[in-house]
PDB file of C-alpha atoms in Angstrom:
ATOM      1  CA  MET A   1      15.226  11.422 -14.287  1.00 86.00           C
ATOM      2  CA  LEU A   2      12.987  10.388 -11.399  1.00 92.00           C
ATOM      3  CA  LEU A   3      11.879  13.347  -9.281  1.00 93.00           C
ATOM      4  CA  VAL A   4      10.688  12.132  -5.868  1.00 94.00           C
ATOM      5  CA  ASN A   5       8.251  14.815  -4.715  1.00 92.00           C
ATOM      6  CA  LYS A   6       7.032  15.236  -1.117  1.00 91.00           C
ATOM      7  CA  ALA A   7      10.407  13.918   0.017  1.00 93.00           C
ATOM      8  CA  ASP A   8      10.171  16.211   3.043  1.00 91.00           C
ATOM      9  CA  LEU A   9       7.656  13.703   4.442  1.00 90.00           C
ATOM     10  CA  LEU A  10      10.249  10.910   4.318  1.00 92.00           C
ATOM     11  CA  PRO A  11      12.628  10.300   7.238  1.00 92.00           C
ATOM     12  CA  ILE A  12      16.288  10.393   6.283  1.00 92.00           C
ATOM     13  CA  SER A  13      16.583   6.652   6.962  1.00 93.00           C
ATOM     14  CA  ILE A  14      13.923   5.892   4.338  1.00 94.00           C
ATOM     15  CA  ARG A  15      15.504   8.279   1.848  1.00 95.00           C
ATOM     16  CA  LYS A  16      18.827   6.466   2.292  1.00 95.00           C
ATOM     17  CA  LYS A  17      17.257   3.107   1.493  1.00 96.00           C
ATOM     18  CA  TRP A  18      15.618   4.452  -1.657  1.00 96.00           C
ATOM     19  CA  ALA A  19      18.813   6.222  -2.715  1.00 96.00           C
ATOM     20  CA  GLU A  20      20.728   2.949  -2.449  1.00 96.00           C
ATOM     21  CA  TYR A  21      18.034   1.158  -4.446  1.00 97.00           C
ATOM     22  CA  PHE A  22      17.973   3.791  -7.198  1.00 96.00           C
ATOM     23  CA  HIS A  23      21.775   3.637  -7.492  1.00 96.00           C
ATOM     24  CA  LYS A  24      21.701  -0.151  -7.850  1.00 96.00           C
ATOM     25  CA  GLN A  25      19.034   0.112 -10.545  1.00 96.00           C
ATOM     26  CA  GLY A  26      20.947   2.816 -12.408  1.00 95.00           C
ATOM     27  CA  ILE A  27      18.116   5.328 -11.962  1.00 94.00           C
ATOM     28  CA  LEU A  28      18.943   9.033 -12.024  1.00 90.00           C
ATOM     29  CA  PHE A  29      16.939  10.585  -9.189  1.00 94.00           C
ATOM     30  CA  LEU A  30      16.482  13.667  -7.047  1.00 93.00           C
ATOM     31  CA  PHE A  31      14.577  14.169  -3.808  1.00 95.00           C
ATOM     32  CA  TRP A  32      12.357  17.225  -4.007  1.00 94.00           C
ATOM     33  CA  SER A  33       9.540  19.060  -2.253  1.00 92.00           C
ATOM     34  CA  ALA A  34       7.425  21.434  -4.316  1.00 89.00           C
ATOM     35  CA  LYS A  35       5.709  22.629  -1.146  1.00 87.00           C
ATOM     36  CA  ALA A  36       8.995  23.467   0.572  1.00 87.00           C
ATOM     37  CA  ALA A  37      10.356  25.177  -2.545  1.00 86.00           C
ATOM     38  CA  SER A  38       7.247  27.344  -2.819  1.00 82.00           C
ATOM     39  CA  ALA A  39       7.475  28.229   0.875  1.00 82.00           C
ATOM     40  CA  ALA A  40      11.125  29.210   0.482  1.00 80.00           C
ATOM     41  CA  MET A  41      10.263  31.547  -2.397  1.00 76.00           C
ATOM     42  CA  GLU A  42       7.633  33.214  -0.206  1.00 75.00           C
ATOM     43  CA  GLY A  43      10.249  33.889   2.446  1.00 74.00           C
ATOM     44  CA  LYS A  44       9.086  31.123   4.748  1.00 72.00           C
ATOM     45  CA  ILE A  45      11.534  28.649   6.248  1.00 64.00           C
ATOM     46  CA  PRO A  46      10.413  25.100   5.432  1.00 59.00           C
ATOM     47  CA  THR A  47      11.056  22.356   7.964  1.00 56.00           C
ATOM     48  CA  ILE A  48      13.047  19.679   6.159  1.00 59.00           C
ATOM     49  CA  SER A  49      15.143  16.924   7.689  1.00 55.00           C
ATOM     50  CA  GLN A  50      18.555  17.104   6.029  1.00 58.00           C
ATOM     51  CA  GLU A  51      21.804  15.355   6.856  1.00 56.00           C
ATOM     52  CA  ALA A  52      25.020  17.280   6.382  1.00 53.00           C
ATOM     53  CA  GLY A  53      27.372  15.890   3.768  1.00 51.00           C
ATOM     54  CA  ASP A  54      24.960  13.303   2.349  1.00 79.00           C
ATOM     55  CA  ALA A  55      24.217  14.338  -1.213  1.00 83.00           C
ATOM     56  CA  ASP A  56      22.137  11.226  -1.897  1.00 88.00           C
ATOM     57  CA  THR A  57      19.443  12.077   0.650  1.00 92.00           C
ATOM     58  CA  LYS A  58      19.518  15.835   0.155  1.00 92.00           C
ATOM     59  CA  ILE A  59      16.280  17.520  -0.869  1.00 93.00           C
ATOM     60  CA  VAL A  60      17.298  19.847  -3.668  1.00 92.00           C
ATOM     61  CA  GLY A  61      16.139  23.435  -3.892  1.00 90.00           C
ATOM     62  CA  ARG A  62      14.655  25.298  -6.832  1.00 88.00           C
ATOM     63  CA  GLU A  63      17.899  26.654  -8.301  1.00 88.00           C
ATOM     64  CA  GLU A  64      19.709  23.335  -8.053  1.00 90.00           C
ATOM     65  CA  LEU A  65      16.816  21.485  -9.675  1.00 90.00           C
ATOM     66  CA  LEU A  66      16.749  23.923 -12.590  1.00 87.00           C
ATOM     67  CA  VAL A  67      20.479  23.452 -13.147  1.00 87.00           C
ATOM     68  CA  ARG A  68      20.202  19.667 -12.951  1.00 87.00           C
ATOM     69  CA  LEU A  69      17.256  19.584 -15.355  1.00 85.00           C
ATOM     70  CA  GLN A  70      19.087  21.743 -17.870  1.00 82.00           C
ATOM     71  CA  SER A  71      22.271  19.686 -17.613  1.00 84.00           C
ATOM     72  CA  ALA A  72      20.515  16.317 -17.829  1.00 78.00           C
ATOM     73  CA  ALA A  73      18.350  17.384 -20.759  1.00 77.00           C
ATOM     74  CA  GLU A  74      21.316  18.674 -22.753  1.00 78.00           C
ATOM     75  CA  GLU A  75      23.267  15.485 -22.070  1.00 81.00           C
ATOM     76  CA  ILE A  76      20.364  13.351 -23.284  1.00 75.00           C
ATOM     77  CA  VAL A  77      20.079  15.362 -26.492  1.00 74.00           C
ATOM     78  CA  LEU A  78      23.816  15.098 -27.128  1.00 79.00           C
ATOM     79  CA  THR A  79      23.808  11.349 -26.514  1.00 79.00           C
ATOM     80  CA  ARG A  80      20.905  10.731 -28.868  1.00 72.00           C
ATOM     81  CA  ASN A  81      22.351  12.905 -31.599  1.00 75.00           C
ATOM     82  CA  ARG A  82      25.759  11.247 -31.301  1.00 78.00           C
ATOM     83  CA  SER A  83      24.105   7.869 -31.777  1.00 75.00           C
ATOM     84  CA  ALA A  84      22.318   9.144 -34.860  1.00 69.00           C
ATOM     85  CA  SER A  85      25.535  10.492 -36.376  1.00 68.00           C
ATOM     86  CA  VAL A  86      27.618   7.308 -36.004  1.00 64.00           C
ATOM     87  CA  GLY A  87      28.942   5.903 -39.278  1.00 54.00           C
ATOM     88  CA  GLY A  88      30.675   8.817 -40.940  1.00 54.00           C
ATOM     89  CA  GLY A  89      34.250   8.041 -39.885  1.00 52.00           C
ATOM     90  CA  PRO A  90      36.337   9.496 -37.031  1.00 54.00           C
ATOM     91  CA  SER A  91      36.879  12.970 -38.482  1.00 55.00           C
ATOM     92  CA  HIS A  92      33.274  13.242 -39.573  1.00 53.00           C
ATOM     93  CA  ALA A  93      32.065  12.099 -36.142  1.00 53.00           C
ATOM     94  CA  HIS A  94      34.355  14.622 -34.425  1.00 56.00           C
ATOM     95  CA  ARG A  95      33.026  17.504 -36.511  1.00 56.00           C
ATOM     96  CA  ALA A  96      29.470  16.270 -36.002  1.00 54.00           C
ATOM     97  CA  ASN A  97      29.920  16.188 -32.233  1.00 55.00           C
ATOM     98  CA  GLU A  98      31.260  19.739 -32.232  1.00 57.00           C
ATOM     99  CA  ASN A  99      28.324  20.918 -34.317  1.00 56.00           C
ATOM    100  CA  LEU A 100      25.860  19.055 -32.115  1.00 50.00           C
ATOM    101  CA  ALA A 101      27.311  20.570 -28.956  1.00 51.00           C
ATOM    102  CA  ALA A 102      27.023  24.050 -30.415  1.00 50.00           C
ATOM    103  CA  ASP A 103      23.496  23.315 -31.602  1.00 53.00           C
ATOM    104  CA  VAL A 104      22.360  22.089 -28.183  1.00 47.00           C
ATOM    105  CA  GLN A 105      23.848  25.155 -26.512  1.00 48.00           C
ATOM    106  CA  SER A 106      21.991  27.436 -28.902  1.00 48.00           C
ATOM    107  CA  ARG A 107      18.509  25.939 -28.742  1.00 60.00           C
ATOM    108  CA  SER A 108      15.998  25.229 -26.023  1.00 68.00           C
ATOM    109  CA  VAL A 109      15.530  21.807 -24.483  1.00 78.00           C
ATOM    110  CA  MET A 110      12.029  20.750 -23.425  1.00 83.00           C
ATOM    111  CA  VAL A 111      11.561  18.751 -20.226  1.00 86.00           C
ATOM    112  CA  GLY A 112       8.220  17.039 -19.655  1.00 86.00           C
ATOM    113  CA  PHE A 113       6.777  16.177 -16.239  1.00 89.00           C
ATOM    114  CA  VAL A 114       4.992  12.833 -16.389  1.00 88.00           C
ATOM    115  CA  GLY A 115       3.364  10.869 -13.579  1.00 86.00           C
ATOM    116  CA  TYR A 116       0.194   9.830 -11.801  1.00 85.00           C
ATOM    117  CA  PRO A 117      -2.487  12.460 -11.163  1.00 84.00           C
ATOM    118  CA  ASN A 118      -2.069  14.578  -8.042  1.00 82.00           C
ATOM    119  CA  VAL A 119       1.617  13.848  -7.410  1.00 85.00           C
ATOM    120  CA  GLY A 120       2.743  17.470  -7.696  1.00 85.00           C
ATOM    121  CA  LYS A 121       3.667  17.963 -11.354  1.00 86.00           C
ATOM    122  CA  SER A 122       1.924  21.330 -11.694  1.00 85.00           C
ATOM    123  CA  SER A 123       3.052  22.407  -8.213  1.00 86.00           C
ATOM    124  CA  THR A 124       6.636  21.629  -9.172  1.00 90.00           C
ATOM    125  CA  ILE A 125       6.393  23.663 -12.361  1.00 88.00           C
ATOM    126  CA  ASN A 126       4.869  26.604 -10.483  1.00 86.00           C
ATOM    127  CA  ALA A 127       7.725  26.446  -7.981  1.00 87.00           C
ATOM    128  CA  LEU A 128      10.298  26.391 -10.779  1.00 86.00           C
ATOM    129  CA  VAL A 129       8.636  29.205 -12.718  1.00 83.00           C
ATOM    130  CA  GLY A 130       8.310  31.286  -9.575  1.00 76.00           C
ATOM    131  CA  GLU A 131       4.605  32.008  -9.949  1.00 63.00           C
ATOM    132  CA  LYS A 132       1.304  30.203 -10.451  1.00 55.00           C
ATOM    133  CA  ARG A 133       1.227  29.364 -14.140  1.00 51.00           C
ATOM    134  CA  ALA A 134      -0.172  25.826 -14.021  1.00 50.00           C
ATOM    135  CA  GLY A 135      -3.493  25.040 -12.372  1.00 46.00           C
ATOM    136  CA  VAL A 136      -3.152  23.331  -8.995  1.00 44.00           C
ATOM    137  CA  THR A 137      -5.781  21.627  -6.843  1.00 44.00           C
ATOM    138  CA  SER A 138      -5.940  18.706  -4.433  1.00 44.00           C
ATOM    139  CA  THR A 139      -8.427  17.023  -6.781  1.00 44.00           C
ATOM    140  CA  PRO A 140      -6.703  14.713  -9.288  1.00 44.00           C
ATOM    141  CA  GLY A 141      -7.203  15.501 -12.964  1.00 43.00           C
ATOM    142  CA  LYS A 142      -6.935  19.303 -12.791  1.00 51.00           C
ATOM    143  CA  THR A 143      -4.461  19.422 -15.678  1.00 49.00           C
ATOM    144  CA  LYS A 144      -6.397  18.581 -18.843  1.00 54.00           C
ATOM    145  CA  HIS A 145      -3.985  19.649 -21.578  1.00 71.00           C
ATOM    146  CA  PHE A 146      -0.275  19.877 -22.253  1.00 81.00           C
ATOM    147  CA  GLN A 147       1.106  23.263 -21.252  1.00 82.00           C
ATOM    148  CA  THR A 148       4.577  24.544 -22.094  1.00 84.00           C
ATOM    149  CA  LEU A 149       6.343  27.170 -20.010  1.00 83.00           C
ATOM    150  CA  VAL A 150       9.596  28.861 -20.989  1.00 82.00           C
ATOM    151  CA  ILE A 151      11.973  29.043 -18.033  1.00 78.00           C
ATOM    152  CA  SER A 152      14.955  30.423 -19.932  1.00 75.00           C
ATOM    153  CA  PRO A 153      16.148  30.658 -23.543  1.00 75.00           C
ATOM    154  CA  LYS A 154      17.591  27.170 -23.073  1.00 75.00           C
ATOM    155  CA  LEU A 155      14.941  25.417 -20.979  1.00 79.00           C
ATOM    156  CA  THR A 156      11.215  24.871 -21.544  1.00 84.00           C
ATOM    157  CA  LEU A 157       9.020  22.844 -19.192  1.00 86.00           C
ATOM    158  CA  CYS A 158       5.966  20.856 -20.243  1.00 87.00           C
ATOM    159  CA  ASP A 159       3.169  20.161 -17.759  1.00 85.00           C
ATOM    160  CA  CYS A 160       1.391  16.936 -18.713  1.00 85.00           C
ATOM    161  CA  PRO A 161      -1.990  15.597 -17.572  1.00 82.00           C
ATOM    162  CA  GLY A 162      -1.788  12.814 -15.007  1.00 78.00           C
ATOM    163  CA  LEU A 163      -1.494   9.329 -16.454  1.00 76.00           C
ATOM    164  CA  VAL A 164      -2.822   6.074 -15.000  1.00 72.00           C
ATOM    165  CA  PHE A 165      -1.699   2.826 -16.615  1.00 69.00           C
ATOM    166  CA  PRO A 166      -4.190   0.097 -15.622  1.00 64.00           C
ATOM    167  CA  SER A 167      -1.673  -2.728 -16.012  1.00 61.00           C
ATOM    168  CA  PHE A 168       0.678  -1.068 -13.504  1.00 62.00           C
ATOM    169  CA  THR A 169      -1.859   0.120 -10.956  1.00 61.00           C
ATOM    170  CA  SER A 170      -3.056  -1.406  -7.722  1.00 71.00           C
ATOM    171  CA  SER A 171      -6.703  -1.668  -6.748  1.00 82.00           C
ATOM    172  CA  ARG A 172      -9.097   1.217  -7.212  1.00 85.00           C
ATOM    173  CA  TYR A 173      -9.267   1.669  -3.443  1.00 89.00           C
ATOM    174  CA  GLU A 174      -5.494   1.942  -3.137  1.00 87.00           C
ATOM    175  CA  MET A 175      -5.502   4.620  -5.830  1.00 86.00           C
ATOM    176  CA  ILE A 176      -8.185   6.537  -3.916  1.00 88.00           C
ATOM    177  CA  ALA A 177      -6.184   6.238  -0.693  1.00 88.00           C
ATOM    178  CA  CYS A 178      -3.095   7.575  -2.454  1.00 84.00           C
ATOM    179  CA  GLY A 179      -4.981  10.506  -3.969  1.00 84.00           C
ATOM    180  CA  VAL A 180      -4.613   9.268  -7.542  1.00 83.00           C
ATOM    181  CA  LEU A 181      -8.401   9.094  -7.900  1.00 84.00           C
ATOM    182  CA  PRO A 182     -10.637  11.858  -6.466  1.00 86.00           C
ATOM    183  CA  ILE A 183     -11.397  11.304  -2.791  1.00 90.00           C
ATOM    184  CA  ASP A 184     -14.502  13.503  -2.835  1.00 89.00           C
ATOM    185  CA  ARG A 185     -16.069  11.401  -5.593  1.00 86.00           C
ATOM    186  CA  MET A 186     -15.651   7.980  -4.018  1.00 87.00           C
ATOM    187  CA  THR A 187     -18.796   5.956  -3.465  1.00 86.00           C
ATOM    188  CA  GLU A 188     -17.369   3.077  -1.404  1.00 87.00           C
ATOM    189  CA  HIS A 189     -15.507   4.687   1.453  1.00 92.00           C
ATOM    190  CA  ARG A 190     -14.861   1.735   3.774  1.00 95.00           C
ATOM    191  CA  GLU A 191     -12.675  -0.117   1.286  1.00 94.00           C
ATOM    192  CA  ALA A 192     -10.397   2.904   0.797  1.00 95.00           C
ATOM    193  CA  VAL A 193     -10.175   3.566   4.540  1.00 96.00           C
ATOM    194  CA  GLN A 194      -9.258  -0.080   5.096  1.00 96.00           C
ATOM    195  CA  VAL A 195      -6.186   0.485   2.923  1.00 95.00           C
ATOM    196  CA  VAL A 196      -5.092   3.216   5.341  1.00 96.00           C
ATOM    197  CA  ALA A 197      -5.923   1.090   8.388  1.00 97.00           C
ATOM    198  CA  ASN A 198      -3.809  -1.751   6.995  1.00 96.00           C
ATOM    199  CA  ARG A 199      -0.814   0.497   6.346  1.00 95.00           C
ATOM    200  CA  VAL A 200      -0.685   2.860   9.322  1.00 96.00           C
ATOM    201  CA  PRO A 201      -0.002   1.241  12.717  1.00 95.00           C
ATOM    202  CA  ARG A 202      -2.876   1.307  15.198  1.00 95.00           C
ATOM    203  CA  LYS A 203      -0.831   3.257  17.779  1.00 95.00           C
ATOM    204  CA  ILE A 204      -0.002   6.028  15.303  1.00 96.00           C
ATOM    205  CA  ILE A 205      -3.652   6.427  14.295  1.00 97.00           C
ATOM    206  CA  GLU A 206      -4.658   6.666  17.951  1.00 97.00           C
ATOM    207  CA  ASP A 207      -1.949   9.226  18.708  1.00 97.00           C
ATOM    208  CA  VAL A 208      -2.647  11.404  15.656  1.00 97.00           C
ATOM    209  CA  TYR A 209      -6.397  11.565  16.284  1.00 97.00           C
ATOM    210  CA  ASN A 210      -6.299  11.218  20.077  1.00 97.00           C
ATOM    211  CA  ILE A 211      -8.729   8.304  19.994  1.00 97.00           C
ATOM    212  CA  SER A 212      -8.875   4.796  21.458  1.00 96.00           C
ATOM    213  CA  LEU A 213      -9.734   2.120  18.929  1.00 96.00           C
ATOM    214  CA  PRO A 214     -11.566  -1.074  19.944  1.00 95.00           C
ATOM    215  CA  LYS A 215      -9.168  -3.844  20.912  1.00 94.00           C
ATOM    216  CA  PRO A 216      -9.193  -7.151  19.003  1.00 94.00           C
ATOM    217  CA  LYS A 217     -11.347  -9.899  20.472  1.00 93.00           C
ATOM    218  CA  PRO A 218      -9.526 -12.569  22.528  1.00 93.00           C
ATOM    219  CA  TYR A 219      -9.900 -15.101  19.710  1.00 94.00           C
ATOM    220  CA  GLU A 220      -8.536 -12.681  17.086  1.00 92.00           C
ATOM    221  CA  SER A 221      -4.934 -11.863  16.282  1.00 92.00           C
ATOM    222  CA  GLN A 222      -3.909  -9.154  18.722  1.00 90.00           C
ATOM    223  CA  SER A 223      -1.765  -7.525  16.049  1.00 91.00           C
ATOM    224  CA  ARG A 224      -4.514  -7.216  13.445  1.00 95.00           C
ATOM    225  CA  PRO A 225      -5.210  -3.739  12.071  1.00 96.00           C
ATOM    226  CA  PRO A 226      -8.485  -2.067  12.984  1.00 96.00           C
ATOM    227  CA  THR A 227     -11.352  -2.588  10.583  1.00 97.00           C
ATOM    228  CA  ALA A 228     -12.597   0.365   8.564  1.00 97.00           C
ATOM    229  CA  ALA A 229     -15.883   0.241  10.468  1.00 96.00           C
ATOM    230  CA  GLU A 230     -14.110   0.403  13.842  1.00 97.00           C
ATOM    231  CA  LEU A 231     -11.897   3.244  12.719  1.00 97.00           C
ATOM    232  CA  LEU A 232     -14.650   5.313  11.124  1.00 97.00           C
ATOM    233  CA  ARG A 233     -17.129   4.904  13.966  1.00 97.00           C
ATOM    234  CA  THR A 234     -14.532   5.778  16.590  1.00 97.00           C
ATOM    235  CA  TYR A 235     -13.439   8.819  14.599  1.00 97.00           C
ATOM    236  CA  CYS A 236     -17.041   9.969  14.111  1.00 97.00           C
ATOM    237  CA  ALA A 237     -17.751   9.609  17.821  1.00 96.00           C
ATOM    238  CA  SER A 238     -14.684  11.670  18.734  1.00 96.00           C
ATOM    239  CA  ARG A 239     -15.524  14.441  16.261  1.00 96.00           C
ATOM    240  CA  GLY A 240     -19.299  14.432  16.579  1.00 96.00           C
ATOM    241  CA  TYR A 241     -19.860  13.527  12.935  1.00 96.00           C
ATOM    242  CA  VAL A 242     -23.526  12.531  12.611  1.00 96.00           C
ATOM    243  CA  ALA A 243     -25.452  12.182   9.352  1.00 94.00           C
ATOM    244  CA  ALA A 244     -29.042  13.367   8.834  1.00 94.00           C
ATOM    245  CA  SER A 245     -30.181   9.799   9.478  1.00 93.00           C
ATOM    246  CA  GLY A 246     -28.750   9.970  12.979  1.00 95.00           C
ATOM    247  CA  LEU A 247     -26.032   7.428  12.157  1.00 95.00           C
ATOM    248  CA  PRO A 248     -22.292   8.162  12.194  1.00 96.00           C
ATOM    249  CA  ASP A 249     -21.338  10.209   9.130  1.00 97.00           C
ATOM    250  CA  GLU A 250     -18.759   7.732   7.868  1.00 96.00           C
ATOM    251  CA  THR A 251     -18.476   9.359   4.439  1.00 95.00           C
ATOM    252  CA  ARG A 252     -17.373  12.680   5.929  1.00 96.00           C
ATOM    253  CA  ALA A 253     -14.966  10.936   8.283  1.00 97.00           C
ATOM    254  CA  ALA A 254     -13.524   8.824   5.473  1.00 96.00           C
ATOM    255  CA  ARG A 255     -12.846  11.855   3.285  1.00 95.00           C
ATOM    256  CA  GLN A 256     -11.040  13.657   6.080  1.00 96.00           C
ATOM    257  CA  MET A 257      -8.937  10.647   7.036  1.00 97.00           C
ATOM    258  CA  LEU A 258      -7.976   9.896   3.443  1.00 95.00           C
ATOM    259  CA  LYS A 259      -6.922  13.509   2.904  1.00 94.00           C
ATOM    260  CA  ASP A 260      -4.853  13.341   6.093  1.00 96.00           C
ATOM    261  CA  TYR A 261      -3.174  10.228   4.713  1.00 95.00           C
ATOM    262  CA  VAL A 262      -2.407  11.869   1.364  1.00 91.00           C
ATOM    263  CA  ASP A 263      -1.040  14.984   3.113  1.00 90.00           C
ATOM    264  CA  GLY A 264       1.233  12.928   5.363  1.00 90.00           C
ATOM    265  CA  LYS A 265      -0.584  13.576   8.626  1.00 94.00           C
ATOM    266  CA  LEU A 266      -1.046   9.810   8.899  1.00 95.00           C
ATOM    267  CA  PRO A 267       2.503   8.700   8.031  1.00 92.00           C
ATOM    268  CA  HIS A 268       3.254   5.631   5.955  1.00 92.00           C
ATOM    269  CA  PHE A 269       6.548   4.870   4.224  1.00 90.00           C
ATOM    270  CA  GLU A 270       7.125   2.255   1.555  1.00 90.00           C
ATOM    271  CA  THR A 271      10.574   0.682   1.492  1.00 92.00           C
ATOM    272  CA  PRO A 272      12.357  -0.546  -1.659  1.00 95.00           C
ATOM    273  CA  PRO A 273      11.616  -4.081  -2.903  1.00 90.00           C
TER     274      PRO A 273
END
């Protein structure tokens, strides 16, 4: 099952496109927001864009997710065990299926949460457990070891450390911009900020930060994104960020802008391939 966290940051139109894509690919998925679920448990009313009657784009709540996880896990176990028991004849297979069903109902199923660092695995588990049991921080790599948490006699959750597969990743700077690698430890800030500048439209950046970016030169493409240098210097000037050297404190500005991007303050939505 693919759990799409931070789905509350996605417009309904984008969720619809991804839902259609997942259906075509045969991917079991759910839209989810660990932040909204935690807020709901604290008695706060999260602001989530929902569309009545559209189950595909619905952002599920804590109770529904627990039920779906339990149901999906039990079905997977039954399917695998049925495959392993094939070959004993119809009557034997029938008895085996009955025994397997009873066995699955009587024992716990473990569900592991696997994904990139800093995508909300531990936050999701804390929301499902109902209290802070797994360490959470905005810095990737907080979870160092596997941790199992018993939700009920039939369901156990496993919090896994974040995984990065080099052959499937983009550039290092894209991973920094997405929060997969620690923002506070980056040494080359302009390259990561350029990723954000290339993805977020100029007008949105100006509106979010209430700044006016330098316009492209007459001989340049008028639709080009701002350069990282233009963006950082303009941001520093608007916020008064000055380093000890007297130059704009681009490192401080870059960290703040990248965190805003990860948190959804600077919106960017990927559409299906």
